[in-house]
PDB file of C-alpha atoms in Angstrom:
ATOM      1  CA  MET A 168       0.000   0.000   0.000  1.00 53.00           C
ATOM      2  CA  GLU A 169       1.379   3.443  -0.955  1.00 71.00           C
ATOM      3  CA  GLN A 170       2.829   5.252   2.068  1.00 80.00           C
ATOM      4  CA  LEU A 171       3.325   9.020   2.072  1.00 86.00           C
ATOM      5  CA  LEU A 172       5.329  11.221   4.434  1.00 88.00           C
ATOM      6  CA  ILE A 173       3.288  13.968   6.121  1.00 89.00           C
ATOM      7  CA  ASP A 174       4.668  17.503   5.722  1.00 92.00           C
ATOM      8  CA  LYS A 175       1.898  19.437   7.432  1.00 92.00           C
ATOM      9  CA  VAL A 176      -1.412  18.725   9.198  1.00 91.00           C
ATOM     10  CA  LEU A 177      -3.923  21.439   8.257  1.00 90.00           C
ATOM     11  CA  ASN A 178      -6.832  20.013  10.265  1.00 87.00           C
ATOM     12  CA  ASN A 179      -8.370  16.664  11.208  1.00 86.00           C
ATOM     13  CA  ASN A 180      -9.450  16.034   7.619  1.00 86.00           C
ATOM     14  CA  VAL A 181      -6.688  17.623   5.531  1.00 89.00           C
ATOM     15  CA  VAL A 182      -2.932  16.956   5.417  1.00 90.00           C
ATOM     16  CA  ILE A 183      -0.115  17.888   3.030  1.00 90.00           C
ATOM     17  CA  ALA A 184       2.234  15.025   2.198  1.00 89.00           C
ATOM     18  CA  GLU A 185       5.213  14.214  -0.007  1.00 89.00           C
ATOM     19  CA  HIS A 186       4.476  12.137  -3.098  1.00 84.00           C
ATOM     20  CA  GLU A 187       7.044  10.391  -5.282  1.00 80.00           C
ATOM     21  CA  ALA A 188       5.395  11.378  -8.582  1.00 79.00           C
ATOM     22  CA  TYR A 189       3.662  14.677  -7.712  1.00 78.00           C
ATOM     23  CA  LYS A 190       6.187  16.013  -5.131  1.00 83.00           C
ATOM     24  CA  GLU A 191       3.535  17.452  -2.811  1.00 86.00           C
ATOM     25  CA  VAL A 192      -0.129  16.526  -2.550  1.00 88.00           C
ATOM     26  CA  VAL A 193      -3.128  17.461  -0.434  1.00 88.00           C
ATOM     27  CA  LEU A 194      -4.916  14.475   1.116  1.00 88.00           C
ATOM     28  CA  ILE A 195      -8.557  15.009   2.069  1.00 88.00           C
ATOM     29  CA  GLY A 196     -10.294  12.325   4.109  1.00 84.00           C
ATOM     30  CA  LYS A 197     -12.416  11.999   7.215  1.00 82.00           C
ATOM     31  CA  GLY A 198     -10.135  11.941  10.281  1.00 83.00           C
ATOM     32  CA  ILE A 199      -7.025  11.609   8.123  1.00 86.00           C
ATOM     33  CA  GLY A 200      -5.139  14.257  10.140  1.00 87.00           C
ATOM     34  CA  PHE A 201      -6.348  13.250  13.603  1.00 87.00           C
ATOM     35  CA  ASN A 202      -3.428  12.662  15.999  1.00 90.00           C
ATOM     36  CA  ARG A 203      -0.963  13.012  13.111  1.00 91.00           C
ATOM     37  CA  LYS A 204       2.165  15.142  13.000  1.00 91.00           C
ATOM     38  CA  PRO A 205       4.809  16.077  10.409  1.00 92.00           C
ATOM     39  CA  GLY A 206       7.148  13.187   9.681  1.00 88.00           C
ATOM     40  CA  ASP A 207       4.479  10.515  10.209  1.00 89.00           C
ATOM     41  CA  ARG A 208       3.840   8.082   7.388  1.00 88.00           C
ATOM     42  CA  ILE A 209       0.294   7.668   6.159  1.00 85.00           C
ATOM     43  CA  SER A 210      -1.379   5.256   3.764  1.00 79.00           C
ATOM     44  CA  VAL A 211      -3.281   6.842   0.882  1.00 72.00           C
ATOM     45  CA  ASP A 212      -6.303   4.674   1.673  1.00 65.00           C
ATOM     46  CA  LYS A 213      -6.207   5.402   5.413  1.00 53.00           C
ATOM     47  CA  ALA A 214      -9.690   6.910   5.397  1.00 52.00           C
ATOM     48  CA  ASP A 215     -12.767   5.186   3.954  1.00 56.00           C
ATOM     49  CA  LYS A 216     -12.144   7.353   0.921  1.00 68.00           C
ATOM     50  CA  THR A 217      -9.241   9.736   0.441  1.00 75.00           C
ATOM     51  CA  PHE A 218      -9.282  12.469  -2.178  1.00 83.00           C
ATOM     52  CA  LEU A 219      -5.868  13.413  -3.506  1.00 81.00           C
ATOM     53  CA  LEU A 220      -5.232  16.898  -4.869  1.00 85.00           C
ATOM     54  CA  LYS A 221      -2.160  16.710  -7.094  1.00 86.00           C
ATOM     55  CA  ASP A 222      -2.709  19.595  -9.518  1.00 84.00           C
ATOM     56  CA  GLU A 223      -0.486  22.483  -8.380  1.00 85.00           C
ATOM     57  CA  LYS A 224      -3.096  25.173  -8.990  1.00 85.00           C
ATOM     58  CA  GLU A 225      -5.988  23.261  -7.384  1.00 85.00           C
ATOM     59  CA  LYS A 226      -3.835  22.341  -4.388  1.00 87.00           C
ATOM     60  CA  GLU A 227      -2.767  25.945  -3.793  1.00 89.00           C
ATOM     61  CA  GLN A 228      -6.307  27.283  -4.165  1.00 88.00           C
ATOM     62  CA  TYR A 229      -7.703  24.684  -1.748  1.00 89.00           C
ATOM     63  CA  VAL A 230      -5.061  25.382   0.925  1.00 89.00           C
ATOM     64  CA  ASN A 231      -5.668  29.146   0.586  1.00 90.00           C
ATOM     65  CA  LEU A 232      -9.418  28.593   0.891  1.00 89.00           C
ATOM     66  CA  LEU A 233      -9.253  26.612   4.167  1.00 89.00           C
ATOM     67  CA  PRO A 234      -8.800  29.516   6.621  1.00 89.00           C
ATOM     68  CA  TYR A 235     -11.961  31.189   5.326  1.00 86.00           C
ATOM     69  CA  ILE A 236     -14.265  28.155   5.561  1.00 88.00           C
ATOM     70  CA  ASP A 237     -16.025  27.144   8.766  1.00 88.00           C
ATOM     71  CA  LYS A 238     -14.600  23.857  10.094  1.00 85.00           C
ATOM     72  CA  ALA A 239     -18.040  22.237  10.368  1.00 88.00           C
ATOM     73  CA  LEU A 240     -18.739  23.171   6.741  1.00 90.00           C
ATOM     74  CA  LEU A 241     -15.398  21.699   5.629  1.00 88.00           C
ATOM     75  CA  ASP A 242     -16.228  18.429   7.392  1.00 86.00           C
ATOM     76  CA  PHE A 243     -19.657  18.485   5.757  1.00 91.00           C
ATOM     77  CA  MET A 244     -18.143  19.109   2.309  1.00 91.00           C
ATOM     78  CA  ASN A 245     -15.966  16.017   2.672  1.00 87.00           C
ATOM     79  CA  ASP A 246     -19.128  13.970   3.240  1.00 90.00           C
ATOM     80  CA  VAL A 247     -20.796  15.718   0.281  1.00 94.00           C
ATOM     81  CA  MET A 248     -17.934  14.755  -2.063  1.00 93.00           C
ATOM     82  CA  LEU A 249     -18.200  11.120  -0.986  1.00 90.00           C
ATOM     83  CA  PHE A 250     -21.974  11.244  -1.454  1.00 95.00           C
ATOM     84  CA  ILE A 251     -21.708  12.760  -4.957  1.00 96.00           C
ATOM     85  CA  GLU A 252     -19.091  10.233  -6.081  1.00 93.00           C
ATOM     86  CA  GLU A 253     -21.170   7.345  -4.763  1.00 93.00           C
ATOM     87  CA  ARG A 254     -24.445   8.570  -6.292  1.00 95.00           C
ATOM     88  CA  MET A 255     -22.895   9.425  -9.670  1.00 96.00           C
ATOM     89  CA  GLY A 256     -20.852   6.207  -9.760  1.00 94.00           C
ATOM     90  CA  LYS A 257     -17.909   8.110 -11.214  1.00 91.00           C
ATOM     91  CA  GLN A 258     -14.631   9.472  -9.933  1.00 88.00           C
ATOM     92  CA  LEU A 259     -14.722  13.232  -9.433  1.00 90.00           C
ATOM     93  CA  ASN A 260     -12.252  15.590 -11.047  1.00 89.00           C
ATOM     94  CA  GLU A 261     -10.227  17.142  -8.249  1.00 86.00           C
ATOM     95  CA  HIS A 262     -11.202  20.707  -9.199  1.00 87.00           C
ATOM     96  CA  ILE A 263     -14.624  20.191  -7.571  1.00 91.00           C
ATOM     97  CA  HIS A 264     -13.033  20.350  -4.111  1.00 90.00           C
ATOM     98  CA  VAL A 265     -12.068  23.962  -4.662  1.00 90.00           C
ATOM     99  CA  ALA A 266     -14.955  25.054  -6.878  1.00 90.00           C
ATOM    100  CA  LEU A 267     -17.877  23.483  -5.005  1.00 93.00           C
ATOM    101  CA  THR A 268     -16.485  24.167  -1.502  1.00 92.00           C
ATOM    102  CA  ASP A 269     -15.980  27.832  -2.400  1.00 91.00           C
ATOM    103  CA  HIS A 270     -19.411  28.023  -4.056  1.00 90.00           C
ATOM    104  CA  ILE A 271     -21.237  26.435  -1.090  1.00 92.00           C
ATOM    105  CA  ALA A 272     -19.485  28.674   1.456  1.00 90.00           C
ATOM    106  CA  PHE A 273     -20.459  31.722  -0.603  1.00 87.00           C
ATOM    107  CA  ALA A 274     -24.024  30.419  -1.042  1.00 88.00           C
ATOM    108  CA  VAL A 275     -24.430  30.000   2.734  1.00 89.00           C
ATOM    109  CA  ASN A 276     -23.320  33.608   3.306  1.00 85.00           C
ATOM    110  CA  ARG A 277     -25.614  34.875   0.542  1.00 82.00           C
ATOM    111  CA  ALA A 278     -28.610  32.972   1.927  1.00 83.00           C
ATOM    112  CA  LYS A 279     -28.001  34.276   5.466  1.00 83.00           C
ATOM    113  CA  LYS A 280     -27.998  37.821   4.102  1.00 78.00           C
ATOM    114  CA  ASP A 281     -31.025  37.065   1.907  1.00 76.00           C
ATOM    115  CA  MET A 282     -28.987  37.858  -1.226  1.00 72.00           C
ATOM    116  CA  ASN A 283     -30.330  35.235  -3.604  1.00 68.00           C
ATOM    117  CA  PHE A 284     -29.210  34.835  -7.209  1.00 68.00           C
ATOM    118  CA  SER A 285     -31.694  33.562  -9.773  1.00 70.00           C
ATOM    119  CA  ASN A 286     -30.631  30.847 -12.189  1.00 73.00           C
ATOM    120  CA  PRO A 287     -31.944  31.532 -15.710  1.00 71.00           C
ATOM    121  CA  PHE A 288     -30.907  28.070 -16.927  1.00 75.00           C
ATOM    122  CA  LEU A 289     -32.660  26.026 -14.225  1.00 83.00           C
ATOM    123  CA  PHE A 290     -35.083  24.210 -16.544  1.00 83.00           C
ATOM    124  CA  GLU A 291     -32.384  23.590 -19.155  1.00 84.00           C
ATOM    125  CA  ILE A 292     -29.977  22.205 -16.540  1.00 87.00           C
ATOM    126  CA  GLU A 293     -32.631  19.799 -15.240  1.00 89.00           C
ATOM    127  CA  ALA A 294     -33.466  18.700 -18.801  1.00 86.00           C
ATOM    128  CA  LEU A 295     -29.857  18.258 -19.935  1.00 87.00           C
ATOM    129  CA  TYR A 296     -28.380  16.719 -16.778  1.00 91.00           C
ATOM    130  CA  PRO A 297     -31.217  14.897 -14.969  1.00 92.00           C
ATOM    131  CA  LYS A 298     -28.977  12.684 -12.832  1.00 95.00           C
ATOM    132  CA  GLU A 299     -26.714  15.559 -11.754  1.00 96.00           C
ATOM    133  CA  TYR A 300     -29.826  17.629 -11.028  1.00 96.00           C
ATOM    134  CA  GLN A 301     -31.352  14.937  -8.793  1.00 97.00           C
ATOM    135  CA  VAL A 302     -28.089  14.521  -6.858  1.00 97.00           C
ATOM    136  CA  ALA A 303     -27.919  18.314  -6.500  1.00 97.00           C
ATOM    137  CA  VAL A 304     -31.461  18.312  -5.040  1.00 97.00           C
ATOM    138  CA  GLU A 305     -30.246  15.858  -2.399  1.00 97.00           C
ATOM    139  CA  VAL A 306     -27.055  17.855  -1.724  1.00 97.00           C
ATOM    140  CA  VAL A 307     -29.014  21.091  -1.198  1.00 96.00           C
ATOM    141  CA  GLU A 308     -31.398  19.259   1.155  1.00 96.00           C
ATOM    142  CA  LYS A 309     -28.400  18.012   3.170  1.00 95.00           C
ATOM    143  CA  LEU A 310     -27.018  21.563   3.168  1.00 94.00           C
ATOM    144  CA  LYS A 311     -30.307  22.945   4.518  1.00 93.00           C
ATOM    145  CA  ARG A 312     -30.239  20.439   7.377  1.00 94.00           C
ATOM    146  CA  GLN A 313     -26.545  21.119   8.074  1.00 92.00           C
ATOM    147  CA  THR A 314     -26.755  24.934   8.140  1.00 91.00           C
ATOM    148  CA  ASN A 315     -30.410  25.467   9.062  1.00 91.00           C
ATOM    149  CA  VAL A 316     -30.497  27.954   6.186  1.00 88.00           C
ATOM    150  CA  ASP A 317     -33.051  27.965   3.372  1.00 88.00           C
ATOM    151  CA  PHE A 318     -31.686  28.106  -0.169  1.00 88.00           C
ATOM    152  CA  PRO A 319     -33.412  29.277  -3.368  1.00 87.00           C
ATOM    153  CA  GLU A 320     -34.322  26.687  -5.994  1.00 89.00           C
ATOM    154  CA  GLY A 321     -31.729  28.170  -8.345  1.00 88.00           C
ATOM    155  CA  GLU A 322     -28.983  26.874  -6.077  1.00 91.00           C
ATOM    156  CA  ILE A 323     -29.825  23.325  -7.196  1.00 94.00           C
ATOM    157  CA  GLY A 324     -28.920  24.271 -10.765  1.00 92.00           C
ATOM    158  CA  PHE A 325     -25.561  25.751  -9.752  1.00 91.00           C
ATOM    159  CA  VAL A 326     -24.639  22.641  -7.737  1.00 95.00           C
ATOM    160  CA  ALA A 327     -25.743  20.397 -10.629  1.00 94.00           C
ATOM    161  CA  LEU A 328     -23.366  22.251 -12.979  1.00 91.00           C
ATOM    162  CA  HIS A 329     -20.471  21.715 -10.560  1.00 93.00           C
ATOM    163  CA  ILE A 330     -21.302  17.994 -10.410  1.00 95.00           C
ATOM    164  CA  HIS A 331     -21.552  17.740 -14.210  1.00 92.00           C
ATOM    165  CA  SER A 332     -18.216  19.529 -14.551  1.00 90.00           C
ATOM    166  CA  ALA A 333     -16.572  17.143 -12.072  1.00 91.00           C
ATOM    167  CA  VAL A 334     -17.777  13.935 -13.752  1.00 91.00           C
ATOM    168  CA  THR A 335     -17.162  15.039 -17.356  1.00 88.00           C
ATOM    169  CA  ASP A 336     -13.925  17.030 -16.913  1.00 81.00           C
ATOM    170  CA  LYS A 337     -15.554  19.991 -18.655  1.00 82.00           C
ATOM    171  CA  SER A 338     -14.782  23.403 -17.197  1.00 83.00           C
ATOM    172  CA  LEU A 339     -17.627  25.472 -15.762  1.00 84.00           C
ATOM    173  CA  ARG A 340     -16.596  28.182 -18.202  1.00 83.00           C
ATOM    174  CA  ASP A 341     -17.260  25.873 -21.174  1.00 84.00           C
ATOM    175  CA  ILE A 342     -20.539  24.621 -19.691  1.00 87.00           C
ATOM    176  CA  ASN A 343     -21.777  28.166 -19.086  1.00 85.00           C
ATOM    177  CA  GLN A 344     -20.713  29.087 -22.620  1.00 85.00           C
ATOM    178  CA  TYR A 345     -22.882  26.223 -23.915  1.00 86.00           C
ATOM    179  CA  HIS A 346     -25.911  27.487 -21.992  1.00 87.00           C
ATOM    180  CA  GLN A 347     -25.397  31.082 -23.092  1.00 89.00           C
ATOM    181  CA  LEU A 348     -25.097  29.934 -26.699  1.00 92.00           C
ATOM    182  CA  ILE A 349     -28.283  27.855 -26.417  1.00 91.00           C
ATOM    183  CA  THR A 350     -30.098  30.886 -24.946  1.00 90.00           C
ATOM    184  CA  THR A 351     -28.905  33.070 -27.836  1.00 93.00           C
ATOM    185  CA  MET A 352     -30.138  30.498 -30.376  1.00 94.00           C
ATOM    186  CA  ILE A 353     -33.508  30.108 -28.633  1.00 93.00           C
ATOM    187  CA  GLU A 354     -34.006  33.895 -28.775  1.00 94.00           C
ATOM    188  CA  LEU A 355     -33.103  33.872 -32.485  1.00 95.00           C
ATOM    189  CA  ILE A 356     -35.621  31.080 -33.120  1.00 95.00           C
ATOM    190  CA  GLU A 357     -38.410  32.931 -31.276  1.00 94.00           C
ATOM    191  CA  ASP A 358     -37.692  36.168 -33.170  1.00 95.00           C
ATOM    192  CA  ASN A 359     -37.489  34.541 -36.610  1.00 95.00           C
ATOM    193  CA  LEU A 360     -40.513  32.263 -36.221  1.00 93.00           C
ATOM    194  CA  ASP A 361     -42.480  34.866 -34.217  1.00 92.00           C
ATOM    195  CA  ILE A 362     -43.333  32.350 -31.499  1.00 91.00           C
ATOM    196  CA  LYS A 363     -42.874  32.108 -27.734  1.00 90.00           C
ATOM    197  CA  LEU A 364     -41.497  28.697 -26.820  1.00 88.00           C
ATOM    198  CA  GLN A 365     -43.031  26.935 -23.833  1.00 86.00           C
ATOM    199  CA  LYS A 366     -40.392  25.357 -21.614  1.00 83.00           C
ATOM    200  CA  GLN A 367     -42.702  22.531 -20.547  1.00 81.00           C
ATOM    201  CA  ASP A 368     -43.408  21.538 -24.158  1.00 82.00           C
ATOM    202  CA  VAL A 369     -41.841  18.282 -25.322  1.00 81.00           C
ATOM    203  CA  ASN A 370     -40.627  19.908 -28.554  1.00 82.00           C
ATOM    204  CA  TYR A 371     -38.735  22.548 -26.560  1.00 86.00           C
ATOM    205  CA  PHE A 372     -37.111  19.769 -24.532  1.00 82.00           C
ATOM    206  CA  ARG A 373     -36.132  17.947 -27.744  1.00 83.00           C
ATOM    207  CA  LEU A 374     -34.757  21.161 -29.232  1.00 88.00           C
ATOM    208  CA  ILE A 375     -32.418  22.047 -26.347  1.00 87.00           C
ATOM    209  CA  GLN A 376     -31.282  18.410 -26.153  1.00 84.00           C
ATOM    210  CA  HIS A 377     -30.446  18.561 -29.851  1.00 87.00           C
ATOM    211  CA  LEU A 378     -28.673  21.936 -29.595  1.00 89.00           C
ATOM    212  CA  HIS A 379     -26.607  20.645 -26.700  1.00 86.00           C
ATOM    213  CA  ARG A 380     -25.595  17.501 -28.596  1.00 84.00           C
ATOM    214  CA  ALA A 381     -24.834  19.608 -31.702  1.00 88.00           C
ATOM    215  CA  ILE A 382     -22.450  21.808 -29.690  1.00 87.00           C
ATOM    216  CA  ASP A 383     -20.778  18.673 -28.322  1.00 83.00           C
ATOM    217  CA  ARG A 384     -20.377  17.303 -31.858  1.00 84.00           C
ATOM    218  CA  VAL A 385     -18.763  20.568 -32.992  1.00 86.00           C
ATOM    219  CA  HIS A 386     -16.235  20.369 -30.154  1.00 77.00           C
ATOM    220  CA  LYS A 387     -15.458  16.743 -30.975  1.00 76.00           C
ATOM    221  CA  GLY A 388     -15.318  17.379 -34.720  1.00 79.00           C
ATOM    222  CA  GLU A 389     -18.007  14.772 -35.392  1.00 71.00           C
ATOM    223  CA  ALA A 390     -20.233  14.843 -38.484  1.00 68.00           C
ATOM    224  CA  LEU A 391     -23.733  13.424 -38.905  1.00 63.00           C
ATOM    225  CA  GLY A 392     -23.306  12.735 -42.626  1.00 61.00           C
ATOM    226  CA  ARG A 393     -24.816  14.838 -45.401  1.00 58.00           C
ATOM    227  CA  GLU A 394     -27.859  13.642 -47.294  1.00 64.00           C
ATOM    228  CA  LYS A 395     -28.350  15.699 -50.462  1.00 71.00           C
ATOM    229  CA  LYS A 396     -31.879  14.480 -51.237  1.00 76.00           C
ATOM    230  CA  LEU A 397     -33.060  15.352 -47.732  1.00 76.00           C
ATOM    231  CA  ALA A 398     -31.346  18.752 -47.942  1.00 80.00           C
ATOM    232  CA  ASP A 399     -33.058  19.562 -51.252  1.00 84.00           C
ATOM    233  CA  MET A 400     -36.461  18.479 -49.925  1.00 84.00           C
ATOM    234  CA  LEU A 401     -36.180  20.486 -46.682  1.00 86.00           C
ATOM    235  CA  LYS A 402     -34.941  23.572 -48.506  1.00 88.00           C
ATOM    236  CA  LYS A 403     -37.930  23.407 -50.858  1.00 89.00           C
ATOM    237  CA  GLU A 404     -40.658  22.429 -48.374  1.00 88.00           C
ATOM    238  CA  TYR A 405     -39.583  24.476 -45.336  1.00 90.00           C
ATOM    239  CA  PRO A 406     -37.543  27.461 -46.580  1.00 92.00           C
ATOM    240  CA  VAL A 407     -38.114  29.611 -43.458  1.00 93.00           C
ATOM    241  CA  CYS A 408     -36.916  26.903 -41.079  1.00 92.00           C
ATOM    242  CA  TYR A 409     -34.092  25.884 -43.411  1.00 93.00           C
ATOM    243  CA  ASN A 410     -32.767  29.456 -43.629  1.00 94.00           C
ATOM    244  CA  LEU A 411     -33.125  29.896 -39.867  1.00 95.00           C
ATOM    245  CA  ALA A 412     -31.163  26.684 -39.324  1.00 94.00           C
ATOM    246  CA  TRP A 413     -28.304  28.187 -41.342  1.00 95.00           C
ATOM    247  CA  LYS A 414     -28.433  31.335 -39.183  1.00 95.00           C
ATOM    248  CA  LEU A 415     -28.159  29.170 -36.051  1.00 95.00           C
ATOM    249  CA  VAL A 416     -25.195  27.286 -37.478  1.00 94.00           C
ATOM    250  CA  LYS A 417     -23.438  30.587 -38.224  1.00 94.00           C
ATOM    251  CA  VAL A 418     -24.063  31.724 -34.623  1.00 94.00           C
ATOM    252  CA  MET A 419     -22.547  28.460 -33.369  1.00 93.00           C
ATOM    253  CA  GLN A 420     -19.509  28.895 -35.607  1.00 92.00           C
ATOM    254  CA  LYS A 421     -18.961  32.458 -34.408  1.00 92.00           C
ATOM    255  CA  GLN A 422     -19.357  31.646 -30.704  1.00 90.00           C
ATOM    256  CA  LEU A 423     -17.390  28.375 -30.694  1.00 89.00           C
ATOM    257  CA  HIS A 424     -14.717  29.522 -33.165  1.00 89.00           C
ATOM    258  CA  ARG A 425     -15.041  26.197 -34.972  1.00 89.00           C
ATOM    259  CA  SER A 426     -16.538  25.036 -38.252  1.00 87.00           C
ATOM    260  CA  VAL A 427     -19.931  23.331 -38.000  1.00 87.00           C
ATOM    261  CA  ASP A 428     -20.751  20.397 -40.261  1.00 84.00           C
ATOM    262  CA  GLU A 429     -23.452  21.298 -42.828  1.00 82.00           C
ATOM    263  CA  SER A 430     -25.484  18.229 -41.880  1.00 83.00           C
ATOM    264  CA  GLU A 431     -26.449  20.007 -38.634  1.00 87.00           C
ATOM    265  CA  VAL A 432     -28.637  22.308 -40.765  1.00 89.00           C
ATOM    266  CA  LEU A 433     -30.858  19.401 -41.806  1.00 87.00           C
ATOM    267  CA  TYR A 434     -31.579  18.160 -38.304  1.00 84.00           C
ATOM    268  CA  LEU A 435     -32.081  21.672 -36.971  1.00 91.00           C
ATOM    269  CA  THR A 436     -34.574  22.339 -39.778  1.00 90.00           C
ATOM    270  CA  ILE A 437     -36.616  19.292 -38.723  1.00 84.00           C
ATOM    271  CA  HIS A 438     -36.660  20.426 -35.072  1.00 86.00           C
ATOM    272  CA  LEU A 439     -37.634  23.954 -36.062  1.00 91.00           C
ATOM    273  CA  GLN A 440     -40.449  22.710 -38.276  1.00 87.00           C
ATOM    274  CA  ARG A 441     -41.919  20.809 -35.311  1.00 82.00           C
ATOM    275  CA  LEU A 442     -42.055  24.091 -33.376  1.00 84.00           C
ATOM    276  CA  THR A 443     -44.139  25.823 -36.051  1.00 81.00           C
ATOM    277  CA  ASN A 444     -46.923  23.221 -35.614  1.00 62.00           C
ATOM    278  CA  LYS A 445     -47.304  22.965 -39.358  1.00 45.00           C
ATOM    279  CA  SER A 446     -47.617  19.712 -41.251  1.00 36.00           C
TER     280      SER A 446
END
């Protein structure tokens, strides 16, 4: 079993240790620092589950964050990380320890001061990441019991994004860019088709799912495959939707700074046609 040499004990649940490959690491685990002192050797799996922060930037940010976080909240966050990993059935990217701990601490302070932020993407987050959203519901419930503070519904969406980021290795910046891009395209659709989309409508759900997958395909450089006969038919039968689909593709290209495969136009046209309620 891998044994590490303790450099510093930060609290009962956090120690800094020497690591052969990563030089210095932060070990986070329940009771991992209890009755420990510098120079002691410790097994990586000493706790039921030990999180290891090896990225230099994440490690530094986490250590700098510790003095500003209530000890009880830090202990709680360790349990939250274990809960999320167990419920999601996936290993968490280490950046969640900094990002989610900082976010939760800030959220607690905001809620106590009754400074609540709304989350404009709440429905979209629930639709796109149902499992992360459900786990976030449970995390926020635990947080309410832990702090005796009530949190706005929007907080569930923010926590769900952190969870999604941690299990997919996508940065929150990229995820938020996706949602902003989807919002821009939805507004363009409503303006061009002169309709107001209903978020509870199944076609709206299908549309945002498709837009999300389209953005993913652009990032991965995947193509759906062009079908000329279908393109000619859609262009002739549904010119308004076909031209709007091209506008959406150009918006995607501009925002993502990547080329978008022309086949995306065909599938977008079909989704847009559904929204017009025309046969």
